[in-house]
Amino acid sequence: MASYHIETYGCTSNRGESRRIERALRDGGHYPAPPKEADVAILNTCTVVEKTEDNMLRRARELEGEAADLLVTGCMALAQGEQFRDAGIDARVLHWDEVPGAVLNGECPTTTPDGEPVLDGVVGILPIARGCMSNCSYCITKFATGRIDSPPVAENVREARALVHAGAKEIRVTGQDTGVYGWDTGERKLPELLDRICDIDGEFRVRLGMANPGGVHGIRDELADVFARNEKLYDFIHLPVQSGSDEVLAEMRRQHRVEKFRETVAAFDDRLDHWTLSTDFIVGFPTETDADHERSMELLREVRPEKINVTRFSKRPGTDAADLKGLGGQTKKDRSKSMSALKREVVAEAYQSMVGERREVLAVEPGTGNSVKCRDSAYRQVIVRDAEEYGVEPGDVLEVEVTAAEPVYCFGEPVARAEAPAD
């Protein structure tokens, strides 16, 4: 037997890949250990922006000096593996699927369909596919993940059932683009998959991960109906629009335009009352003008997403957008600052509107101090303070009254259950 240490950076999809690696290693008799005590350290990398790359190289150098052996995998390793070699880091660069075999010295892991998966507390991560159908001009991740590769619905349902049986109270359905699940087989299978996962016996919630508007638009009505009829699904969808300008979206080679995004949001508005729209904006794309930026600001004001990620454009080596003449750093900084200020205003408004209301929430993970982070039906974050005093811990379902709001979360106080009548 050998010991391993694994660290994961980036998106939920990356964390799902790490869980698969861990399960294979544990089935092979290996056990986790701190870096300095591990026979092998595994670094699952991200490469979304240049600053992230610098952090990955720094962490790889640190792990190289701690563990006996270092394996590097994930998006940066697969898209820019030469950077680790150029930096003089002594590490093996491997695909996710190659890691278990490398650690097990070529022996096949003994994972069985009924084996227990690895959970993050009460959270189970379910990667339903790898890759996407997009060809965005700025994206380097596609070099690592490739085109969409969708396992059958039955296989993903089996994995979801295993997560529930292992104790998962929240299943995070993830992928580089969940909206195009099944496209490689000629079918759009996401609605069917979600319906079947929600049919699994047990008390749990399901969160759908990132789905690009271009893929979702063609199934928007069917997908919104799936959300409306399944209480287990969080009423939450992550649709990264990236820009409010059709001209910029064309330069980005995104598969949607602003009107498709609006139509998809409208489909969910028509069917759901309390729901959360999450979206992303890239500010400072090389061809973005002041007018383009203002269109993005106008779109944000119009649709008022409850969760917003704002990212400054960063040239990624090997992408077509890297060859474009970039905007000045101050321009990107100013646009990011103005959009981030609007973001705080819009998100704070959503949480402030919940004050005084009662919500049923699922306690998901420990917070700071003696608090617990919970999620309501729309995946909005509700913090319960003094959790130990109330007897609240991850996995519990409880009713809270929202007492106060901060810009990106609110506070909830558990509602005392009525005492049972005496016999």
Short mmCIF file of C-alpha atoms in Angstrom, two decimals:
data_model
loop_
_atom_site.label_atom_id
_atom_site.label_comp_id
_atom_site.label_asym_id
_atom_site.label_seq_id
_atom_site.Cartn_x
_atom_site.Cartn_y
_atom_site.Cartn_z
CA MET A 1 0.00 0.00 0.00
CA ALA A 2 1.05 3.60 -0.55
CA SER A 3 -0.06 6.98 0.72
CA TYR A 4 -1.22 9.86 -1.46
CA HIS A 5 -2.00 13.55 -1.12
CA ILE A 6 -4.28 15.24 -3.65
CA GLU A 7 -4.99 18.94 -4.13
CA THR A 8 -7.59 20.31 -6.52
CA TYR A 9 -7.93 23.78 -7.98
CA GLY A 10 -10.51 25.33 -10.28
CA CYS A 11 -14.08 24.36 -11.03
CA THR A 12 -16.44 21.77 -9.59
CA SER A 13 -15.75 19.59 -12.62
CA ASN A 14 -12.09 19.40 -11.59
CA ARG A 15 -13.13 18.40 -8.08
CA GLY A 16 -15.24 15.66 -9.59
CA GLU A 17 -12.22 14.33 -11.48
CA SER A 18 -10.26 14.27 -8.22
CA ARG A 19 -13.02 12.31 -6.49
CA ARG A 20 -12.82 9.68 -9.24
CA ILE A 21 -9.05 9.46 -8.81
CA GLU A 22 -9.40 9.13 -5.05
CA ARG A 23 -11.97 6.39 -5.31
CA ALA A 24 -9.70 4.36 -7.60
CA LEU A 25 -6.74 4.84 -5.25
CA ARG A 26 -8.71 3.83 -2.18
CA ASP A 27 -10.09 0.78 -3.94
CA GLY A 28 -6.47 -0.11 -4.72
CA GLY A 29 -5.59 -0.04 -1.02
CA HIS A 30 -4.02 3.43 -0.92
CA TYR A 31 -4.75 5.95 1.82
CA PRO A 32 -4.59 9.76 2.13
CA ALA A 33 -1.80 11.50 4.02
CA PRO A 34 -0.34 15.01 4.50
CA PRO A 35 2.10 16.08 1.76
CA LYS A 36 5.27 15.48 3.79
CA GLU A 37 4.12 11.97 4.69
CA ALA A 38 2.79 11.01 1.24
CA ASP A 39 4.50 8.69 -1.20
CA VAL A 40 2.92 10.67 -4.02
CA ALA A 41 1.37 14.12 -4.32
CA ILE A 42 -1.23 14.77 -7.03
CA LEU A 43 -1.84 18.35 -8.16
CA ASN A 44 -5.06 18.78 -10.17
CA THR A 45 -4.55 22.13 -11.88
CA CYS A 46 -6.58 25.00 -13.30
CA THR A 47 -5.53 27.39 -16.06
CA VAL A 48 -8.36 29.89 -16.35
CA VAL A 49 -6.17 33.03 -16.14
CA GLU A 50 -2.45 33.82 -16.07
CA LYS A 51 -2.45 34.51 -12.32
CA THR A 52 -3.85 31.02 -11.76
CA GLU A 53 -0.97 29.51 -13.76
CA ASP A 54 1.56 31.31 -11.57
CA ASN A 55 -0.15 29.91 -8.49
CA MET A 56 -0.10 26.39 -9.96
CA LEU A 57 3.65 26.57 -10.68
CA ARG A 58 4.33 27.93 -7.20
CA ARG A 59 2.31 25.16 -5.54
CA ALA A 60 3.96 22.50 -7.71
CA ARG A 61 7.40 23.68 -6.56
CA GLU A 62 6.25 23.46 -2.93
CA LEU A 63 4.82 19.95 -3.32
CA GLU A 64 7.92 18.81 -5.21
CA GLY A 65 9.95 19.49 -2.10
CA GLU A 66 7.53 17.73 0.24
CA ALA A 67 6.23 14.48 -1.29
CA ALA A 68 8.38 11.64 -2.58
CA ASP A 69 6.82 11.85 -6.05
CA LEU A 70 4.73 14.52 -7.80
CA LEU A 71 2.04 13.98 -10.43
CA VAL A 72 0.47 16.96 -12.18
CA THR A 73 -2.86 16.66 -13.96
CA GLY A 74 -5.84 18.85 -14.80
CA CYS A 75 -6.39 21.64 -17.29
CA MET A 76 -3.05 23.45 -17.03
CA ALA A 77 -1.10 20.19 -17.13
CA LEU A 78 -2.91 19.01 -20.24
CA ALA A 79 -2.99 22.34 -22.09
CA GLN A 80 0.41 23.72 -21.01
CA GLY A 81 2.37 20.84 -19.54
CA GLU A 82 5.62 22.23 -20.93
CA GLN A 83 5.44 25.10 -18.40
CA PHE A 84 6.19 22.69 -15.56
CA ARG A 85 9.18 21.28 -17.44
CA ASP A 86 10.40 24.77 -18.42
CA ALA A 87 10.20 25.79 -14.76
CA GLY A 88 12.46 22.88 -13.83
CA ILE A 89 9.80 21.12 -11.78
CA ASP A 90 10.38 17.40 -11.44
CA ALA A 91 6.86 16.08 -12.01
CA ARG A 92 5.05 13.63 -14.22
CA VAL A 93 2.38 15.35 -16.33
CA LEU A 94 -0.59 13.03 -16.82
CA HIS A 95 -4.17 12.95 -18.06
CA TRP A 96 -6.78 12.53 -15.30
CA ASP A 97 -7.47 8.97 -16.46
CA GLU A 98 -3.76 8.05 -16.25
CA VAL A 99 -3.25 9.07 -12.63
CA PRO A 100 -4.68 6.00 -10.84
CA GLY A 101 -2.62 3.60 -12.98
CA ALA A 102 0.54 5.63 -12.40
CA VAL A 103 0.08 5.57 -8.63
CA LEU A 104 -0.93 1.91 -8.63
CA ASN A 105 2.14 0.99 -10.74
CA GLY A 106 -0.03 -0.21 -13.61
CA GLU A 107 -2.33 -2.37 -11.48
CA CYS A 108 -6.00 -1.95 -12.33
CA PRO A 109 -8.11 -0.31 -9.60
CA THR A 110 -10.83 -2.56 -8.23
CA THR A 111 -13.66 -0.03 -8.30
CA THR A 112 -17.03 -1.75 -8.35
CA PRO A 113 -20.45 -0.30 -9.22
CA ASP A 114 -21.60 -0.58 -5.59
CA GLY A 115 -18.42 0.85 -4.08
CA GLU A 116 -18.77 3.99 -1.99
CA PRO A 117 -17.71 7.18 -3.78
CA VAL A 118 -15.72 9.92 -2.06
CA LEU A 119 -17.82 12.78 -0.68
CA ASP A 120 -17.02 16.33 0.38
CA GLY A 121 -18.91 16.16 3.65
CA VAL A 122 -22.52 15.71 2.55
CA VAL A 123 -21.81 16.92 -1.01
CA GLY A 124 -21.40 14.48 -3.89
CA ILE A 125 -19.90 15.67 -7.18
CA LEU A 126 -21.21 14.04 -10.36
CA PRO A 127 -19.27 14.86 -13.56
CA ILE A 128 -21.77 13.83 -16.27
CA ALA A 129 -19.44 14.39 -19.24
CA ARG A 130 -16.05 15.75 -20.19
CA GLY A 131 -15.44 18.42 -22.82
CA CYS A 132 -17.72 20.82 -24.68
CA MET A 133 -19.04 21.66 -28.15
CA SER A 134 -17.76 25.23 -28.20
CA ASN A 135 -14.76 26.82 -29.90
CA CYS A 136 -14.41 30.07 -27.97
CA SER A 137 -11.55 32.20 -29.22
CA TYR A 138 -10.23 32.96 -25.72
CA CYS A 139 -10.53 29.54 -24.05
CA ILE A 140 -7.51 27.38 -23.28
CA THR A 141 -9.43 24.76 -21.27
CA LYS A 142 -10.71 23.13 -24.47
CA PHE A 143 -7.12 22.06 -25.22
CA ALA A 144 -7.25 19.94 -22.09
CA THR A 145 -10.81 18.61 -22.22
CA GLY A 146 -11.54 18.30 -25.95
CA ARG A 147 -14.97 17.75 -27.47
CA ILE A 148 -17.92 16.49 -25.47
CA ASP A 149 -17.78 12.86 -24.41
CA SER A 150 -21.05 11.80 -22.77
CA PRO A 151 -21.42 8.56 -20.81
CA PRO A 152 -24.89 6.96 -21.07
CA VAL A 153 -27.71 8.31 -18.92
CA ALA A 154 -27.94 4.99 -17.05
CA GLU A 155 -24.27 5.19 -16.07
CA ASN A 156 -24.63 8.69 -14.64
CA VAL A 157 -27.82 7.70 -12.79
CA ARG A 158 -25.97 4.75 -11.29
CA GLU A 159 -23.19 7.08 -10.10
CA ALA A 160 -25.77 9.47 -8.64
CA ARG A 161 -27.49 6.62 -6.79
CA ALA A 162 -24.13 5.55 -5.35
CA LEU A 163 -23.58 9.10 -4.06
CA VAL A 164 -27.00 9.10 -2.37
CA HIS A 165 -26.38 5.69 -0.82
CA ALA A 166 -23.00 6.95 0.47
CA GLY A 167 -24.78 9.76 2.32
CA ALA A 168 -24.83 12.67 -0.14
CA LYS A 169 -27.47 15.27 0.65
CA GLU A 170 -26.47 17.51 -2.24
CA ILE A 171 -25.43 16.26 -5.68
CA ARG A 172 -23.61 18.74 -7.89
CA VAL A 173 -24.09 17.79 -11.53
CA THR A 174 -21.07 19.17 -13.31
CA GLY A 175 -19.15 19.30 -16.58
CA GLN A 176 -17.44 21.83 -18.83
CA ASP A 177 -20.86 22.46 -20.39
CA THR A 178 -23.75 20.42 -18.98
CA GLY A 179 -26.19 21.89 -21.50
CA VAL A 180 -24.72 19.87 -24.39
CA TYR A 181 -24.74 16.54 -22.57
CA GLY A 182 -25.56 13.86 -25.14
CA TRP A 183 -24.84 15.96 -28.24
CA ASP A 184 -22.00 13.64 -29.23
CA THR A 185 -24.57 10.84 -29.51
CA GLY A 186 -26.97 12.97 -31.52
CA GLU A 187 -29.43 13.51 -28.64
CA ARG A 188 -30.05 16.22 -26.06
CA LYS A 189 -30.20 14.13 -22.90
CA LEU A 190 -29.90 16.63 -20.04
CA PRO A 191 -33.65 16.86 -19.25
CA GLU A 192 -33.97 13.06 -19.16
CA LEU A 193 -30.89 12.73 -16.95
CA LEU A 194 -32.13 15.28 -14.42
CA ASP A 195 -35.59 13.68 -14.26
CA ARG A 196 -34.07 10.26 -13.60
CA ILE A 197 -31.66 11.53 -10.93
CA CYS A 198 -34.55 13.21 -9.15
CA ASP A 199 -36.47 9.92 -9.23
CA ILE A 200 -33.83 8.25 -7.03
CA ASP A 201 -35.22 7.43 -3.58
CA GLY A 202 -33.83 9.52 -0.75
CA GLU A 203 -33.75 13.02 0.69
CA PHE A 204 -31.26 15.09 -1.28
CA ARG A 205 -31.02 18.13 -3.53
CA VAL A 206 -29.49 18.46 -7.01
CA ARG A 207 -27.60 21.46 -8.36
CA LEU A 208 -27.00 21.77 -12.10
CA GLY A 209 -23.56 23.11 -13.01
CA MET A 210 -22.53 25.46 -15.81
CA ALA A 211 -24.52 25.26 -19.03
CA ASN A 212 -23.67 27.61 -21.89
CA PRO A 213 -26.64 29.58 -23.26
CA GLY A 214 -26.01 28.30 -26.79
CA GLY A 215 -26.60 24.70 -25.74
CA VAL A 216 -29.50 25.36 -23.39
CA HIS A 217 -31.47 27.61 -25.76
CA GLY A 218 -32.74 24.71 -27.89
CA ILE A 219 -34.05 22.85 -24.82
CA ARG A 220 -34.96 25.87 -22.69
CA ASP A 221 -38.69 25.13 -22.38
CA GLU A 222 -38.21 21.42 -21.75
CA LEU A 223 -35.44 22.09 -19.24
CA ALA A 224 -37.42 24.76 -17.39
CA ASP A 225 -40.32 22.27 -17.14
CA VAL A 226 -37.93 19.74 -15.54
CA PHE A 227 -37.05 22.32 -12.88
CA ALA A 228 -40.70 23.20 -12.29
CA ARG A 229 -41.78 19.60 -11.63
CA ASN A 230 -38.82 18.38 -9.55
CA GLU A 231 -38.58 19.68 -5.99
CA LYS A 232 -35.20 18.00 -5.57
CA LEU A 233 -33.66 20.32 -8.18
CA TYR A 234 -32.38 23.60 -6.84
CA ASP A 235 -34.07 26.34 -8.86
CA PHE A 236 -30.67 27.57 -9.99
CA ILE A 237 -28.98 27.69 -13.37
CA HIS A 238 -25.56 29.00 -14.37
CA LEU A 239 -25.71 30.54 -17.87
CA PRO A 240 -22.46 32.42 -18.63
CA VAL A 241 -23.43 35.18 -21.09
CA GLN A 242 -19.90 36.76 -21.07
CA SER A 243 -20.97 39.97 -22.87
CA GLY A 244 -24.02 42.08 -23.59
CA SER A 245 -22.71 42.91 -27.07
CA ASP A 246 -23.46 40.66 -30.04
CA GLU A 247 -20.37 41.99 -31.78
CA VAL A 248 -18.12 40.94 -28.91
CA LEU A 249 -19.87 37.57 -28.62
CA ALA A 250 -19.13 37.00 -32.32
CA GLU A 251 -15.44 37.82 -31.79
CA MET A 252 -15.43 35.47 -28.80
CA ARG A 253 -16.99 32.80 -31.05
CA ARG A 254 -19.68 32.16 -28.48
CA GLN A 255 -22.55 29.99 -29.76
CA HIS A 256 -25.25 32.38 -28.60
CA ARG A 257 -26.27 35.99 -28.97
CA VAL A 258 -27.87 38.22 -26.35
CA GLU A 259 -31.44 37.50 -27.48
CA LYS A 260 -30.96 33.74 -27.02
CA PHE A 261 -29.78 34.41 -23.50
CA ARG A 262 -32.82 36.60 -22.81
CA GLU A 263 -35.18 33.97 -24.21
CA THR A 264 -33.67 31.26 -22.01
CA VAL A 265 -33.99 33.45 -18.91
CA ALA A 266 -37.61 34.21 -19.87
CA ALA A 267 -38.42 30.48 -20.07
CA PHE A 268 -37.33 30.05 -16.44
CA ASP A 269 -39.09 33.26 -15.38
CA ASP A 270 -42.32 31.89 -16.84
CA ARG A 271 -42.17 28.67 -14.80
CA LEU A 272 -40.37 29.53 -11.56
CA ASP A 273 -41.12 32.16 -8.94
CA HIS A 274 -38.11 32.10 -6.59
CA TRP A 275 -35.07 31.08 -8.62
CA THR A 276 -31.44 32.08 -9.06
CA LEU A 277 -29.79 33.07 -12.30
CA SER A 278 -26.01 32.87 -12.21
CA THR A 279 -23.96 34.32 -15.05
CA ASP A 280 -20.43 35.39 -16.01
CA PHE A 281 -19.08 38.48 -17.76
CA ILE A 282 -15.63 38.94 -19.30
CA VAL A 283 -14.65 42.62 -19.29
CA GLY A 284 -11.92 44.08 -21.45
CA PHE A 285 -12.00 41.64 -24.36
CA PRO A 286 -9.60 43.08 -27.00
CA THR A 287 -12.38 44.23 -29.35
CA GLU A 288 -14.70 45.52 -26.60
CA THR A 289 -15.50 49.23 -27.00
CA ASP A 290 -16.94 51.60 -24.42
CA ALA A 291 -20.33 51.08 -26.07
CA ASP A 292 -19.95 47.28 -25.87
CA HIS A 293 -19.15 47.53 -22.17
CA GLU A 294 -22.20 49.68 -21.58
CA ARG A 295 -24.36 47.06 -23.33
CA SER A 296 -23.06 44.51 -20.82
CA MET A 297 -23.90 46.86 -17.97
CA GLU A 298 -27.39 47.40 -19.40
CA LEU A 299 -27.96 43.64 -19.70
CA LEU A 300 -26.88 43.14 -16.10
CA ARG A 301 -29.33 45.83 -14.95
CA GLU A 302 -32.08 44.28 -17.05
CA VAL A 303 -31.88 40.59 -16.08
CA ARG A 304 -30.51 41.21 -12.54
CA PRO A 305 -28.79 37.86 -11.89
CA GLU A 306 -28.53 36.80 -8.25
CA LYS A 307 -24.98 35.46 -8.74
CA ILE A 308 -22.45 37.15 -11.03
CA ASN A 309 -18.81 36.36 -11.83
CA VAL A 310 -16.81 39.25 -13.31
CA THR A 311 -13.45 38.38 -14.92
CA ARG A 312 -10.95 40.65 -16.64
CA PHE A 313 -9.85 39.31 -20.01
CA SER A 314 -6.51 37.52 -19.85
CA LYS A 315 -4.66 36.36 -22.96
CA ARG A 316 -4.22 32.60 -22.95
CA PRO A 317 -1.31 31.21 -24.98
CA GLY A 318 -2.27 29.32 -28.10
CA THR A 319 -5.75 30.82 -28.36
CA ASP A 320 -6.83 32.97 -31.28
CA ALA A 321 -7.75 35.86 -28.99
CA ALA A 322 -4.15 36.00 -27.77
CA ASP A 323 -3.15 37.36 -31.19
CA LEU A 324 -5.49 40.36 -30.88
CA LYS A 325 -4.16 43.71 -29.77
CA GLY A 326 -5.23 44.00 -26.15
CA LEU A 327 -6.77 46.88 -24.28
CA GLY A 328 -4.74 48.76 -21.70
CA GLY A 329 -4.64 47.43 -18.18
CA GLN A 330 -6.24 50.57 -16.78
CA THR A 331 -9.18 50.24 -19.18
CA LYS A 332 -9.80 46.67 -18.05
CA LYS A 333 -9.42 47.69 -14.43
CA ASP A 334 -11.92 50.55 -14.76
CA ARG A 335 -14.50 48.39 -16.53
CA SER A 336 -14.08 45.61 -13.98
CA LYS A 337 -14.51 48.11 -11.15
CA SER A 338 -17.71 49.59 -12.58
CA MET A 339 -19.27 46.20 -13.28
CA SER A 340 -18.25 44.81 -9.89
CA ALA A 341 -19.92 47.78 -8.18
CA LEU A 342 -23.13 47.12 -10.11
CA LYS A 343 -22.82 43.42 -9.32
CA ARG A 344 -22.72 44.13 -5.57
CA GLU A 345 -25.78 46.34 -5.86
CA VAL A 346 -27.82 43.78 -7.82
CA VAL A 347 -26.86 40.76 -5.67
CA ALA A 348 -27.37 42.65 -2.41
CA GLU A 349 -30.85 43.60 -3.57
CA ALA A 350 -31.73 39.94 -4.10
CA TYR A 351 -30.64 38.94 -0.59
CA GLN A 352 -32.17 42.00 1.05
CA SER A 353 -35.54 41.05 -0.47
CA MET A 354 -35.46 37.80 1.55
CA VAL A 355 -35.28 39.49 4.98
CA GLY A 356 -38.33 38.68 7.05
CA GLU A 357 -39.26 35.61 4.99
CA ARG A 358 -39.18 31.98 6.06
CA ARG A 359 -37.29 29.46 3.97
CA GLU A 360 -36.66 25.74 4.11
CA VAL A 361 -32.92 25.23 3.80
CA LEU A 362 -30.42 22.38 3.57
CA ALA A 363 -27.35 22.70 5.79
CA VAL A 364 -24.46 21.90 3.43
CA GLU A 365 -21.12 22.66 5.06
CA PRO A 366 -19.50 24.24 8.13
CA GLY A 367 -19.00 27.99 8.02
CA THR A 368 -16.63 30.20 9.98
CA GLY A 369 -16.70 29.95 13.73
CA ASN A 370 -19.78 28.12 14.95
CA SER A 371 -21.86 28.72 11.83
CA VAL A 372 -23.25 26.46 9.13
CA LYS A 373 -23.72 27.34 5.47
CA CYS A 374 -27.17 26.45 4.16
CA ARG A 375 -28.91 26.69 0.80
CA ASP A 376 -32.54 27.47 0.13
CA SER A 377 -34.55 26.06 -2.79
CA ALA A 378 -32.96 28.60 -5.16
CA TYR A 379 -29.42 27.82 -3.95
CA ARG A 380 -29.11 31.15 -2.18
CA GLN A 381 -26.70 31.07 0.73
CA VAL A 382 -28.20 31.34 4.21
CA ILE A 383 -25.83 31.37 7.20
CA VAL A 384 -27.06 29.93 10.50
CA ARG A 385 -24.98 31.26 13.39
CA ASP A 386 -24.60 29.45 16.72
CA ALA A 387 -25.32 26.21 14.87
CA GLU A 388 -24.21 24.00 17.75
CA GLU A 389 -26.66 25.73 20.09
CA TYR A 390 -29.48 24.96 17.66
CA GLY A 391 -28.22 21.44 17.02
CA VAL A 392 -27.78 22.14 13.29
CA GLU A 393 -25.13 20.28 11.29
CA PRO A 394 -24.47 19.54 7.59
CA GLY A 395 -27.16 17.31 6.12
CA ASP A 396 -30.01 18.75 8.20
CA VAL A 397 -33.11 20.23 6.60
CA LEU A 398 -34.68 23.03 8.62
CA GLU A 399 -36.89 26.08 8.40
CA VAL A 400 -35.30 29.45 9.05
CA GLU A 401 -36.46 33.02 9.24
CA VAL A 402 -34.16 35.37 7.34
CA THR A 403 -33.11 38.05 9.82
CA ALA A 404 -30.43 40.06 8.00
CA ALA A 405 -28.64 40.29 4.67
CA GLU A 406 -25.10 40.92 3.49
CA PRO A 407 -24.12 41.55 -0.16
CA VAL A 408 -23.71 37.85 -1.13
CA TYR A 409 -25.52 35.94 1.62
CA CYS A 410 -28.08 36.32 4.37
CA PHE A 411 -28.51 35.17 7.95
CA GLY A 412 -31.26 32.83 9.06
CA GLU A 413 -32.49 31.85 12.50
CA PRO A 414 -33.97 28.36 12.90
CA VAL A 415 -37.70 28.40 13.54
CA ALA A 416 -38.53 26.44 16.71
CA ARG A 417 -40.63 23.38 16.01
CA ALA A 418 -43.94 23.27 17.81
CA GLU A 419 -43.99 20.91 20.75
CA ALA A 420 -45.91 17.70 20.23
CA PRO A 421 -49.23 17.66 22.17
CA ALA A 422 -49.24 15.69 25.39
CA ASP A 423 -50.97 12.33 25.40
#
